[in-house]
Amino acid sequence: MRIPYWSQRTQVRVNGQSVSGVAAGSYLNLRRSWKKGDFIELRIDMRPHIWVGEKECRGRSSLYRGPILLTYDRRYNDMDPDQVPALMANKLGLRTVRSPAGTPEPMVMTKLKGAHGKTVYLCDFASAGEGGSPYLSWLHVKGMEKVRYSRANPLRSGRP
């Protein structure tokens, strides 16, 4: 079983029993005699992680919740993409919520506070821009340093 590199706190259980040796960015080998009715529980680390941009994306970052790229979409917010307030990496307060009243429900909707307490809604990248609304996945996020590439962290994402 592949354990994603960004899931630092993965928990695996087989038939309710914890499995040891679970490591981010590796494969977990579950050798056993499987029987009908056996089950695996997988809890992956869905804490936000941030990819700090370089070159043309310098000064901006992409925000992920687990494997999901979060995206600013104008249709869920009351400001244009160029007016999105800066976000503080250590004070994201990211919460999963329903979409604002009168808007379509994306696969994932989150809410957080930007600079000066301004509410910002972010949806999953796959749902962003449906219906032609402008969207943005490279955001101003303060308080994060660039993470060097490694085979263990190919996206170069980190947490504050």
Short mmCIF file of N, CA and C in Angstrom, two decimals:
data_model
loop_
_atom_site.label_atom_id
_atom_site.label_comp_id
_atom_site.label_asym_id
_atom_site.label_seq_id
_atom_site.Cartn_x
_atom_site.Cartn_y
_atom_site.Cartn_z
N MET A 1 0.86 -1.16 0.00
CA MET A 1 0.00 0.00 0.00
C MET A 1 0.91 1.23 0.00
N ARG A 2 0.66 2.14 -0.92
CA ARG A 2 1.47 3.35 -1.02
C ARG A 2 1.00 4.38 0.00
N ILE A 3 1.94 4.88 0.80
CA ILE A 3 1.65 5.92 1.78
C ILE A 3 2.17 7.23 1.19
N PRO A 4 1.30 8.21 0.96
CA PRO A 4 1.74 9.46 0.32
C PRO A 4 2.81 10.19 1.13
N TYR A 5 3.73 10.84 0.43
CA TYR A 5 4.82 11.55 1.10
C TYR A 5 4.32 12.68 1.98
N TRP A 6 3.19 13.30 1.64
CA TRP A 6 2.67 14.43 2.39
C TRP A 6 1.89 14.00 3.63
N SER A 7 1.64 12.71 3.77
CA SER A 7 0.85 12.21 4.90
C SER A 7 1.77 11.77 6.03
N GLN A 8 2.23 12.73 6.80
CA GLN A 8 3.19 12.46 7.88
C GLN A 8 2.58 11.69 9.05
N ARG A 9 1.28 11.74 9.20
CA ARG A 9 0.61 11.10 10.34
C ARG A 9 -0.40 10.05 9.87
N THR A 10 0.03 9.15 9.04
CA THR A 10 -0.86 8.11 8.52
C THR A 10 -1.07 7.03 9.57
N GLN A 11 -2.30 6.58 9.68
CA GLN A 11 -2.63 5.47 10.57
C GLN A 11 -3.27 4.37 9.74
N VAL A 12 -2.81 3.14 9.95
CA VAL A 12 -3.36 1.98 9.26
C VAL A 12 -3.76 0.95 10.30
N ARG A 13 -4.94 0.38 10.10
CA ARG A 13 -5.43 -0.71 10.94
C ARG A 13 -5.91 -1.84 10.04
N VAL A 14 -5.66 -3.05 10.47
CA VAL A 14 -6.20 -4.23 9.80
C VAL A 14 -7.10 -4.92 10.81
N ASN A 15 -8.36 -5.04 10.47
CA ASN A 15 -9.35 -5.63 11.37
C ASN A 15 -9.35 -4.97 12.74
N GLY A 16 -9.13 -3.65 12.76
CA GLY A 16 -9.17 -2.89 14.01
C GLY A 16 -7.85 -2.85 14.77
N GLN A 17 -6.84 -3.58 14.31
CA GLN A 17 -5.54 -3.62 14.99
C GLN A 17 -4.56 -2.68 14.28
N SER A 18 -3.88 -1.83 15.07
CA SER A 18 -2.91 -0.89 14.50
C SER A 18 -1.77 -1.64 13.83
N VAL A 19 -1.30 -1.07 12.73
CA VAL A 19 -0.17 -1.63 11.99
C VAL A 19 1.03 -0.72 12.23
N SER A 20 2.19 -1.31 12.49
CA SER A 20 3.40 -0.52 12.70
C SER A 20 4.18 -0.43 11.39
N GLY A 21 5.19 0.42 11.38
CA GLY A 21 6.04 0.55 10.20
C GLY A 21 5.47 1.43 9.11
N VAL A 22 4.48 2.25 9.44
CA VAL A 22 3.87 3.14 8.46
C VAL A 22 4.76 4.38 8.33
N ALA A 23 5.25 4.65 7.11
CA ALA A 23 6.14 5.79 6.90
C ALA A 23 5.71 6.57 5.66
N ALA A 24 5.69 7.88 5.78
CA ALA A 24 5.32 8.74 4.65
C ALA A 24 6.27 8.52 3.49
N GLY A 25 5.74 8.52 2.27
CA GLY A 25 6.55 8.39 1.07
C GLY A 25 7.11 7.01 0.85
N SER A 26 6.44 6.00 1.37
CA SER A 26 6.94 4.63 1.22
C SER A 26 5.78 3.68 0.95
N TYR A 27 6.14 2.43 0.75
CA TYR A 27 5.13 1.39 0.60
C TYR A 27 5.02 0.63 1.92
N LEU A 28 3.80 0.29 2.28
CA LEU A 28 3.54 -0.51 3.47
C LEU A 28 3.15 -1.90 2.99
N ASN A 29 3.94 -2.88 3.39
CA ASN A 29 3.69 -4.25 2.99
C ASN A 29 2.82 -4.93 4.05
N LEU A 30 1.66 -5.39 3.66
CA LEU A 30 0.75 -6.08 4.58
C LEU A 30 0.70 -7.56 4.21
N ARG A 31 1.75 -8.28 4.58
CA ARG A 31 1.81 -9.72 4.29
C ARG A 31 1.03 -10.48 5.35
N ARG A 32 0.07 -11.23 4.88
CA ARG A 32 -0.74 -12.03 5.78
C ARG A 32 -1.63 -12.93 4.95
N SER A 33 -2.27 -13.84 5.57
CA SER A 33 -3.29 -14.65 4.91
C SER A 33 -4.60 -13.90 5.06
N TRP A 34 -5.12 -13.42 3.94
CA TRP A 34 -6.34 -12.63 3.96
C TRP A 34 -7.54 -13.55 3.93
N LYS A 35 -8.55 -13.19 4.70
CA LYS A 35 -9.79 -13.96 4.76
C LYS A 35 -10.95 -13.07 4.39
N LYS A 36 -12.01 -13.69 3.93
CA LYS A 36 -13.22 -12.95 3.63
C LYS A 36 -13.65 -12.19 4.88
N GLY A 37 -13.98 -10.92 4.72
CA GLY A 37 -14.40 -10.09 5.86
C GLY A 37 -13.28 -9.27 6.46
N ASP A 38 -12.00 -9.55 6.11
CA ASP A 38 -10.90 -8.71 6.58
C ASP A 38 -11.07 -7.30 6.01
N PHE A 39 -10.64 -6.31 6.77
CA PHE A 39 -10.75 -4.94 6.27
C PHE A 39 -9.56 -4.11 6.71
N ILE A 40 -9.29 -3.09 5.90
CA ILE A 40 -8.19 -2.15 6.16
C ILE A 40 -8.80 -0.78 6.39
N GLU A 41 -8.35 -0.12 7.46
CA GLU A 41 -8.71 1.28 7.71
C GLU A 41 -7.47 2.12 7.44
N LEU A 42 -7.62 3.14 6.63
CA LEU A 42 -6.52 4.04 6.30
C LEU A 42 -6.93 5.46 6.66
N ARG A 43 -6.17 6.07 7.55
CA ARG A 43 -6.42 7.48 7.92
C ARG A 43 -5.20 8.27 7.49
N ILE A 44 -5.41 9.11 6.48
CA ILE A 44 -4.30 9.91 5.99
C ILE A 44 -4.32 11.30 6.61
N ASP A 45 -3.18 11.92 6.59
CA ASP A 45 -2.96 13.23 7.20
C ASP A 45 -3.48 14.32 6.26
N MET A 46 -4.60 14.90 6.60
CA MET A 46 -5.21 15.92 5.76
C MET A 46 -4.89 17.34 6.23
N ARG A 47 -3.88 17.48 7.09
CA ARG A 47 -3.47 18.83 7.50
C ARG A 47 -2.95 19.60 6.28
N PRO A 48 -3.15 20.90 6.26
CA PRO A 48 -2.67 21.68 5.11
C PRO A 48 -1.15 21.59 4.97
N HIS A 49 -0.71 21.56 3.73
CA HIS A 49 0.72 21.70 3.43
C HIS A 49 0.84 22.66 2.26
N ILE A 50 2.00 23.32 2.19
CA ILE A 50 2.15 24.47 1.29
C ILE A 50 3.37 24.29 0.39
N TRP A 51 3.18 24.56 -0.88
CA TRP A 51 4.26 24.55 -1.87
C TRP A 51 4.60 26.01 -2.17
N VAL A 52 5.79 26.42 -1.79
CA VAL A 52 6.23 27.80 -2.02
C VAL A 52 6.71 27.92 -3.46
N GLY A 53 6.14 28.89 -4.18
CA GLY A 53 6.45 29.07 -5.60
C GLY A 53 7.85 29.60 -5.85
N GLU A 54 8.33 29.31 -7.05
CA GLU A 54 9.62 29.79 -7.50
C GLU A 54 9.46 30.41 -8.88
N LYS A 55 10.50 31.02 -9.38
CA LYS A 55 10.52 31.65 -10.71
C LYS A 55 9.29 32.51 -10.92
N GLU A 56 8.46 32.20 -11.93
CA GLU A 56 7.30 33.06 -12.22
C GLU A 56 6.25 33.03 -11.12
N CYS A 57 6.33 32.08 -10.20
CA CYS A 57 5.37 32.01 -9.08
C CYS A 57 6.00 32.49 -7.77
N ARG A 58 7.16 33.10 -7.87
CA ARG A 58 7.84 33.62 -6.68
C ARG A 58 6.92 34.60 -5.94
N GLY A 59 6.88 34.49 -4.63
CA GLY A 59 6.03 35.36 -3.82
C GLY A 59 4.62 34.81 -3.64
N ARG A 60 4.36 33.66 -4.22
CA ARG A 60 3.05 33.02 -4.08
C ARG A 60 3.27 31.56 -3.69
N SER A 61 2.21 30.96 -3.19
CA SER A 61 2.28 29.56 -2.77
C SER A 61 0.98 28.86 -3.12
N SER A 62 1.08 27.55 -3.26
CA SER A 62 -0.11 26.72 -3.45
C SER A 62 -0.40 26.00 -2.14
N LEU A 63 -1.66 25.97 -1.79
CA LEU A 63 -2.11 25.39 -0.53
C LEU A 63 -2.85 24.08 -0.81
N TYR A 64 -2.44 23.04 -0.13
CA TYR A 64 -3.05 21.72 -0.29
C TYR A 64 -3.65 21.26 1.02
N ARG A 65 -4.70 20.48 0.91
CA ARG A 65 -5.26 19.75 2.05
C ARG A 65 -5.18 18.30 1.66
N GLY A 66 -4.18 17.59 2.20
CA GLY A 66 -3.90 16.24 1.73
C GLY A 66 -3.49 16.32 0.27
N PRO A 67 -4.12 15.52 -0.60
CA PRO A 67 -3.76 15.55 -2.02
C PRO A 67 -4.49 16.63 -2.82
N ILE A 68 -5.35 17.39 -2.18
CA ILE A 68 -6.25 18.29 -2.89
C ILE A 68 -5.69 19.71 -2.93
N LEU A 69 -5.46 20.20 -4.15
CA LEU A 69 -5.03 21.58 -4.35
C LEU A 69 -6.22 22.49 -4.12
N LEU A 70 -6.08 23.42 -3.17
CA LEU A 70 -7.16 24.36 -2.87
C LEU A 70 -7.00 25.60 -3.74
N THR A 71 -8.12 26.12 -4.20
CA THR A 71 -8.12 27.17 -5.20
C THR A 71 -9.13 28.26 -4.85
N TYR A 72 -8.70 29.50 -5.02
CA TYR A 72 -9.61 30.63 -4.86
C TYR A 72 -10.47 30.70 -6.12
N ASP A 73 -11.79 30.75 -5.95
CA ASP A 73 -12.72 30.87 -7.07
C ASP A 73 -13.63 32.06 -6.78
N ARG A 74 -13.68 33.00 -7.69
CA ARG A 74 -14.46 34.23 -7.51
C ARG A 74 -15.93 33.96 -7.20
N ARG A 75 -16.46 32.87 -7.72
CA ARG A 75 -17.90 32.63 -7.54
C ARG A 75 -18.26 32.39 -6.07
N TYR A 76 -17.31 32.02 -5.22
CA TYR A 76 -17.59 31.76 -3.81
C TYR A 76 -17.18 32.92 -2.90
N ASN A 77 -16.61 33.95 -3.45
CA ASN A 77 -16.05 35.05 -2.67
C ASN A 77 -16.58 36.39 -3.18
N ASP A 78 -16.35 37.45 -2.39
CA ASP A 78 -16.85 38.77 -2.79
C ASP A 78 -15.73 39.71 -3.22
N MET A 79 -14.63 39.15 -3.69
CA MET A 79 -13.52 39.97 -4.16
C MET A 79 -12.92 39.32 -5.41
N ASP A 80 -12.28 40.11 -6.22
CA ASP A 80 -11.63 39.59 -7.42
C ASP A 80 -10.35 38.86 -7.03
N PRO A 81 -9.86 37.94 -7.88
CA PRO A 81 -8.65 37.19 -7.55
C PRO A 81 -7.44 38.05 -7.20
N ASP A 82 -7.31 39.22 -7.82
CA ASP A 82 -6.16 40.07 -7.50
C ASP A 82 -6.31 40.81 -6.17
N GLN A 83 -7.45 40.64 -5.50
CA GLN A 83 -7.69 41.28 -4.20
C GLN A 83 -7.67 40.30 -3.04
N VAL A 84 -7.33 39.04 -3.30
CA VAL A 84 -7.32 38.04 -2.22
C VAL A 84 -6.28 38.45 -1.19
N PRO A 85 -6.66 38.55 0.08
CA PRO A 85 -5.70 38.97 1.10
C PRO A 85 -4.63 37.90 1.34
N ALA A 86 -3.50 38.34 1.86
CA ALA A 86 -2.44 37.41 2.21
C ALA A 86 -2.94 36.46 3.30
N LEU A 87 -2.42 35.25 3.28
CA LEU A 87 -2.74 34.25 4.29
C LEU A 87 -1.49 34.02 5.13
N MET A 88 -1.68 33.77 6.42
CA MET A 88 -0.56 33.48 7.31
C MET A 88 -0.46 31.96 7.47
N ALA A 89 0.68 31.40 7.10
CA ALA A 89 0.85 29.95 7.11
C ALA A 89 0.56 29.33 8.47
N ASN A 90 0.95 29.99 9.54
CA ASN A 90 0.77 29.42 10.88
C ASN A 90 -0.58 29.76 11.50
N LYS A 91 -1.45 30.48 10.76
CA LYS A 91 -2.76 30.86 11.29
C LYS A 91 -3.85 30.63 10.26
N LEU A 92 -3.76 29.55 9.51
CA LEU A 92 -4.73 29.32 8.45
C LEU A 92 -6.14 29.07 8.99
N GLY A 93 -6.26 28.30 10.07
CA GLY A 93 -7.58 28.01 10.62
C GLY A 93 -8.50 27.39 9.58
N LEU A 94 -7.95 26.57 8.71
CA LEU A 94 -8.69 25.98 7.61
C LEU A 94 -9.77 25.04 8.12
N ARG A 95 -11.01 25.25 7.64
CA ARG A 95 -12.14 24.40 8.04
C ARG A 95 -12.89 23.96 6.79
N THR A 96 -13.37 22.73 6.81
CA THR A 96 -14.23 22.25 5.73
C THR A 96 -15.64 22.73 6.02
N VAL A 97 -16.27 23.34 5.03
CA VAL A 97 -17.61 23.92 5.19
C VAL A 97 -18.44 23.64 3.94
N ARG A 98 -19.69 24.03 4.00
CA ARG A 98 -20.55 24.00 2.81
C ARG A 98 -20.31 25.29 2.04
N SER A 99 -20.64 25.29 0.78
CA SER A 99 -20.42 26.50 -0.02
C SER A 99 -21.39 27.60 0.42
N PRO A 100 -21.02 28.86 0.17
CA PRO A 100 -21.91 29.96 0.54
C PRO A 100 -23.28 29.81 -0.12
N ALA A 101 -24.29 30.32 0.54
CA ALA A 101 -25.68 30.21 0.05
C ALA A 101 -25.80 30.69 -1.39
N GLY A 102 -26.55 29.93 -2.17
CA GLY A 102 -26.81 30.30 -3.55
C GLY A 102 -25.71 29.95 -4.53
N THR A 103 -24.69 29.22 -4.08
CA THR A 103 -23.61 28.82 -4.99
C THR A 103 -23.59 27.30 -5.10
N PRO A 104 -23.09 26.77 -6.23
CA PRO A 104 -23.03 25.32 -6.38
C PRO A 104 -22.05 24.70 -5.39
N GLU A 105 -22.29 23.46 -5.05
CA GLU A 105 -21.45 22.75 -4.08
C GLU A 105 -20.28 22.07 -4.81
N PRO A 106 -19.04 22.48 -4.54
CA PRO A 106 -17.89 21.80 -5.15
C PRO A 106 -17.61 20.48 -4.41
N MET A 107 -16.65 19.72 -4.90
CA MET A 107 -16.28 18.48 -4.21
C MET A 107 -15.74 18.78 -2.81
N VAL A 108 -14.91 19.83 -2.69
CA VAL A 108 -14.35 20.24 -1.40
C VAL A 108 -14.48 21.75 -1.28
N MET A 109 -14.97 22.21 -0.13
CA MET A 109 -15.06 23.64 0.14
C MET A 109 -14.44 23.88 1.51
N THR A 110 -13.53 24.84 1.57
CA THR A 110 -12.90 25.20 2.84
C THR A 110 -13.05 26.70 3.06
N LYS A 111 -12.86 27.07 4.31
CA LYS A 111 -12.99 28.47 4.70
C LYS A 111 -11.82 28.78 5.62
N LEU A 112 -11.25 29.97 5.46
CA LEU A 112 -10.17 30.41 6.34
C LEU A 112 -10.19 31.92 6.44
N LYS A 113 -9.35 32.43 7.29
CA LYS A 113 -9.26 33.89 7.48
C LYS A 113 -7.98 34.40 6.83
N GLY A 114 -8.12 35.44 6.03
CA GLY A 114 -6.98 36.10 5.45
C GLY A 114 -6.55 37.25 6.34
N ALA A 115 -5.65 38.06 5.82
CA ALA A 115 -5.19 39.23 6.56
C ALA A 115 -6.37 40.11 6.95
N HIS A 116 -6.29 40.71 8.08
CA HIS A 116 -7.32 41.60 8.61
C HIS A 116 -8.64 40.88 8.85
N GLY A 117 -8.60 39.55 9.02
CA GLY A 117 -9.80 38.79 9.37
C GLY A 117 -10.76 38.56 8.23
N LYS A 118 -10.39 38.86 7.02
CA LYS A 118 -11.26 38.68 5.85
C LYS A 118 -11.47 37.19 5.57
N THR A 119 -12.73 36.76 5.46
CA THR A 119 -13.04 35.36 5.16
C THR A 119 -12.73 35.05 3.69
N VAL A 120 -12.06 33.93 3.48
CA VAL A 120 -11.73 33.47 2.13
C VAL A 120 -12.21 32.03 1.99
N TYR A 121 -12.95 31.76 0.93
CA TYR A 121 -13.38 30.40 0.62
C TYR A 121 -12.47 29.84 -0.47
N LEU A 122 -12.01 28.61 -0.27
CA LEU A 122 -11.20 27.92 -1.27
C LEU A 122 -11.88 26.60 -1.60
N CYS A 123 -11.93 26.26 -2.87
CA CYS A 123 -12.51 24.99 -3.28
C CYS A 123 -11.41 24.12 -3.90
N ASP A 124 -11.76 22.88 -4.20
CA ASP A 124 -10.82 21.99 -4.86
C ASP A 124 -10.55 22.50 -6.28
N PHE A 125 -9.35 22.25 -6.78
CA PHE A 125 -8.95 22.74 -8.10
C PHE A 125 -9.84 22.18 -9.21
N ALA A 126 -10.27 20.93 -9.08
CA ALA A 126 -11.10 20.31 -10.12
C ALA A 126 -12.43 21.05 -10.30
N SER A 127 -12.96 21.63 -9.24
CA SER A 127 -14.24 22.35 -9.32
C SER A 127 -14.07 23.82 -9.68
N ALA A 128 -12.86 24.33 -9.55
CA ALA A 128 -12.62 25.76 -9.77
C ALA A 128 -12.89 26.16 -11.21
N GLY A 129 -13.49 27.31 -11.38
CA GLY A 129 -13.71 27.86 -12.70
C GLY A 129 -14.90 27.31 -13.45
N GLU A 130 -15.64 26.40 -12.83
CA GLU A 130 -16.84 25.90 -13.50
C GLU A 130 -17.77 27.07 -13.77
N GLY A 131 -18.30 27.13 -14.93
CA GLY A 131 -19.19 28.24 -15.28
C GLY A 131 -18.45 29.48 -15.72
N GLY A 132 -17.12 29.39 -15.84
CA GLY A 132 -16.35 30.52 -16.35
C GLY A 132 -15.88 31.53 -15.33
N SER A 133 -16.03 31.25 -14.04
CA SER A 133 -15.57 32.21 -13.03
C SER A 133 -14.04 32.21 -12.96
N PRO A 134 -13.43 33.37 -12.71
CA PRO A 134 -11.98 33.42 -12.57
C PRO A 134 -11.53 32.72 -11.29
N TYR A 135 -10.39 32.05 -11.37
CA TYR A 135 -9.87 31.34 -10.20
C TYR A 135 -8.35 31.47 -10.13
N LEU A 136 -7.80 31.11 -8.98
CA LEU A 136 -6.39 31.33 -8.70
C LEU A 136 -5.91 30.27 -7.73
N SER A 137 -4.83 29.56 -8.08
CA SER A 137 -4.30 28.55 -7.15
C SER A 137 -2.98 28.97 -6.52
N TRP A 138 -2.32 29.98 -7.06
CA TRP A 138 -1.10 30.52 -6.45
C TRP A 138 -1.49 31.74 -5.64
N LEU A 139 -1.41 31.60 -4.32
CA LEU A 139 -1.90 32.62 -3.39
C LEU A 139 -0.74 33.25 -2.62
N HIS A 140 -0.99 34.42 -2.04
CA HIS A 140 0.00 35.04 -1.16
C HIS A 140 -0.10 34.37 0.21
N VAL A 141 0.93 33.62 0.58
CA VAL A 141 0.98 32.96 1.88
C VAL A 141 2.27 33.39 2.55
N LYS A 142 2.14 34.03 3.70
CA LYS A 142 3.31 34.52 4.43
C LYS A 142 3.72 33.51 5.50
N GLY A 143 5.01 33.48 5.81
CA GLY A 143 5.49 32.65 6.90
C GLY A 143 5.97 31.27 6.50
N MET A 144 6.26 31.07 5.21
CA MET A 144 6.76 29.77 4.75
C MET A 144 8.07 29.98 4.00
N GLU A 145 9.00 29.09 4.25
CA GLU A 145 10.27 29.09 3.52
C GLU A 145 10.20 28.05 2.41
N LYS A 146 10.95 28.28 1.37
CA LYS A 146 11.03 27.34 0.26
C LYS A 146 11.60 26.01 0.77
N VAL A 147 11.04 24.91 0.32
CA VAL A 147 11.51 23.57 0.69
C VAL A 147 12.27 23.00 -0.50
N ARG A 148 13.45 22.48 -0.24
CA ARG A 148 14.26 21.91 -1.31
C ARG A 148 13.66 20.61 -1.82
N TYR A 149 13.87 20.34 -3.08
CA TYR A 149 13.41 19.09 -3.67
C TYR A 149 14.16 17.92 -3.06
N SER A 150 13.44 16.84 -2.84
CA SER A 150 14.05 15.57 -2.47
C SER A 150 13.15 14.47 -3.00
N ARG A 151 13.68 13.28 -3.13
CA ARG A 151 12.86 12.15 -3.59
C ARG A 151 11.77 11.84 -2.58
N ALA A 152 12.02 12.16 -1.32
CA ALA A 152 11.02 11.92 -0.28
C ALA A 152 9.92 12.99 -0.28
N ASN A 153 10.17 14.13 -0.92
CA ASN A 153 9.20 15.23 -0.97
C ASN A 153 9.26 15.89 -2.36
N PRO A 154 8.77 15.20 -3.38
CA PRO A 154 8.91 15.71 -4.75
C PRO A 154 8.16 17.00 -5.03
N LEU A 155 7.12 17.30 -4.30
CA LEU A 155 6.37 18.55 -4.51
C LEU A 155 7.04 19.72 -3.79
N ARG A 156 7.97 19.41 -2.89
CA ARG A 156 8.65 20.43 -2.09
C ARG A 156 7.68 21.18 -1.19
N SER A 157 6.69 20.50 -0.69
CA SER A 157 5.72 21.16 0.19
C SER A 157 6.15 21.01 1.64
N GLY A 158 5.66 21.91 2.47
CA GLY A 158 6.00 21.88 3.89
C GLY A 158 4.87 22.41 4.73
N ARG A 159 5.07 22.32 6.01
CA ARG A 159 4.09 22.84 6.97
C ARG A 159 4.80 23.85 7.87
N PRO A 160 4.06 24.87 8.31
CA PRO A 160 4.70 25.87 9.18
C PRO A 160 5.14 25.29 10.51
#
